[in-house]
Amino acid sequence: MTETMRNGLESFESFASMSLEYLFLSFMLYSFLGWLFETTIVSLWESGHFLNRGSLLGPYCPVYGGGAVLGVVMGAYIQNPVVLFFTSATLCIFCELLCATILEDIFHVKLWDYSGIPYNFKGRICLLGYLFFGIAATTISKVVEPNVLRLFDK
């Protein structure tokens, strides 16, 4: 068996060992951390004071949780950090575009607007978001998640 095949098999085994409960806990953790990020850093930057930027009852931003879990799952298959960065960034930005499209076109709700940021598409996604998602998903998958896994195992 080649080294690449062995690494691929180990990656699949590590993903297969992730239970739905584990993925749900990760989703909730990163949804909360996304809400915390939006409520503190983004709201202070945009308005100068704290705003509750969550879209659900409670402190959760599910687009962050979904993106992070997507990065965790991708990290189980993709070992190369550069490939992981571009794959995760592309999938996360597509997810953000899909969420924005559904919210705006079906529910007539606009939760974010990137119109003032260069290289945006209809104010729904932007290059800065793409880079942020790529860095975040890669960092979460390769650095943060192994520690979270140990915490959840306790």
C-alpha positions as a printed Julia matrix, in Angstrom:
154×3 Matrix{Float64}:
   0.0    0.0    0.0
   1.42   3.39  -0.96
   1.92   6.22   1.56
  -0.86   8.26  -0.11
  -3.29   5.35   0.11
  -2.35   4.73   3.75
  -2.89   8.43   4.62
  -6.21   8.4    2.78
  -7.33   5.29   4.66
  -6.3    6.82   8.01
  -8.18  10.01   7.1
 -11.31   8.05   6.22
 -11.07   6.05   9.45
 -10.75   9.24  11.48
 -13.8   10.7    9.74
 -15.77   7.46  10.09
 -15.09   7.53  13.83
 -16.81  10.94  14.14
 -20.25  10.34  15.52
 -23.26  12.5   14.74
 -23.22  13.65  18.36
 -19.64  14.83  17.96
 -20.43  16.69  14.72
 -23.51  18.25  16.37
 -21.47  19.42  19.37
 -18.86  20.87  17.0
 -21.61  22.6   15.02
 -23.05  24.15  18.18
 -19.62  25.19  19.49
 -18.62  26.92  16.24
 -22.08  28.46  15.81
 -21.65  30.02  19.24
 -18.09  31.17  18.49
 -19.34  32.66  15.2
 -22.06  34.52  17.08
 -19.46  35.76  19.56
 -17.25  36.94  16.68
 -20.18  38.69  14.96
 -21.5   40.25  18.17
 -18.18  41.62  19.32
 -15.66  42.22  16.55
 -17.93  42.75  13.54
 -20.59  44.81  15.31
 -17.97  47.01  17.01
 -16.2   47.53  13.68
 -19.38  48.38  11.78
 -21.42  50.33  14.33
 -19.1   51.12  17.22
 -21.21  49.22  19.77
 -22.31  45.66  20.55
 -25.22  44.22  18.56
 -26.81  40.78  18.81
 -26.15  39.53  15.3
 -27.6   36.04  15.8
 -30.37  34.87  13.52
 -31.9   32.29  15.87
 -33.2   32.23  19.41
 -30.04  32.1   21.45
 -26.44  32.94  20.7
 -25.88  31.02  17.45
 -24.83  31.82  13.9
 -25.41  28.53  12.07
 -23.5   29.56   8.93
 -20.31  29.56  11.04
 -21.14  26.19  12.57
 -21.87  24.71   9.17
 -18.69  26.12   7.67
 -16.55  24.87  10.54
 -18.03  21.37  10.46
 -17.54  21.36   6.7
 -13.88  22.24   7.3
 -13.57  19.46   9.89
 -15.03  16.91   7.49
 -12.82  18.15   4.64
  -9.79  17.98   6.94
 -10.46  14.28   7.49
  -9.97  13.7    3.75
  -7.51  16.39   2.68
  -4.09  16.41   4.33
  -2.46  19.15   2.24
  -3.21  22.5    3.96
  -3.13  24.48   0.69
  -5.65  22.17  -0.98
  -7.72  22.18   2.21
  -7.67  26.0    2.26
  -8.99  26.38  -1.3
 -11.48  23.51  -1.08
 -12.9   24.67   2.27
 -13.0   28.33   1.21
 -14.84  27.45  -2.0
 -17.39  25.2   -0.26
 -17.95  27.69   2.58
 -18.41  30.67   0.27
 -20.84  28.64  -1.84
 -22.73  27.77   1.36
 -22.81  31.47   2.31
 -24.09  32.38  -1.17
 -26.77  29.71  -0.96
 -27.88  30.89   2.51
 -27.97  34.54   1.4
 -29.92  33.68  -1.74
 -32.51  31.64   0.17
 -32.87  34.29   2.9
 -33.18  37.18   0.46
 -35.17  35.61  -2.39
 -37.53  33.38  -0.41
 -37.82  35.01   3.03
 -37.03  38.61   1.97
 -34.51  38.96   4.8
 -31.03  40.39   4.34
 -28.77  39.49   7.27
 -25.49  40.68   5.72
 -24.41  42.98   2.93
 -20.91  43.08   1.51
 -21.73  45.75  -1.09
 -19.19  48.16   0.41
 -16.38  45.6    0.3
 -14.31  45.2   -2.89
 -14.75  42.09  -5.03
 -18.25  41.24  -3.85
 -21.04  39.43  -5.69
 -24.44  41.09  -5.2
 -23.38  41.97  -1.66
 -23.89  38.32  -0.71
 -20.29  37.07  -0.81
 -16.88  38.72  -1.19
 -13.21  37.88  -1.6
 -12.43  38.88   2.0
 -15.05  36.38   3.2
 -13.55  33.71   0.94
 -10.11  34.27   2.46
 -11.55  34.37   5.99
 -13.41  31.08   5.51
 -10.33  29.4    4.02
  -8.07  30.5    6.87
 -10.69  29.69   9.52
 -11.58  26.24   8.15
  -7.93  25.25   7.71
  -6.97  26.5   11.19
  -9.97  24.85  12.81
  -9.35  21.55  11.02
  -5.61  21.35  11.62
  -5.09  23.21  14.93
  -8.29  23.75  16.93
 -10.29  20.61  16.22
  -7.75  18.1   17.6
  -7.99  19.92  20.96
 -11.79  20.1   20.76
 -11.87  16.37  20.05
  -9.84  15.69  23.2
 -12.2   17.93  25.17
 -15.3   16.16  23.82
 -13.75  12.76  24.55
 -13.55  13.71  28.25
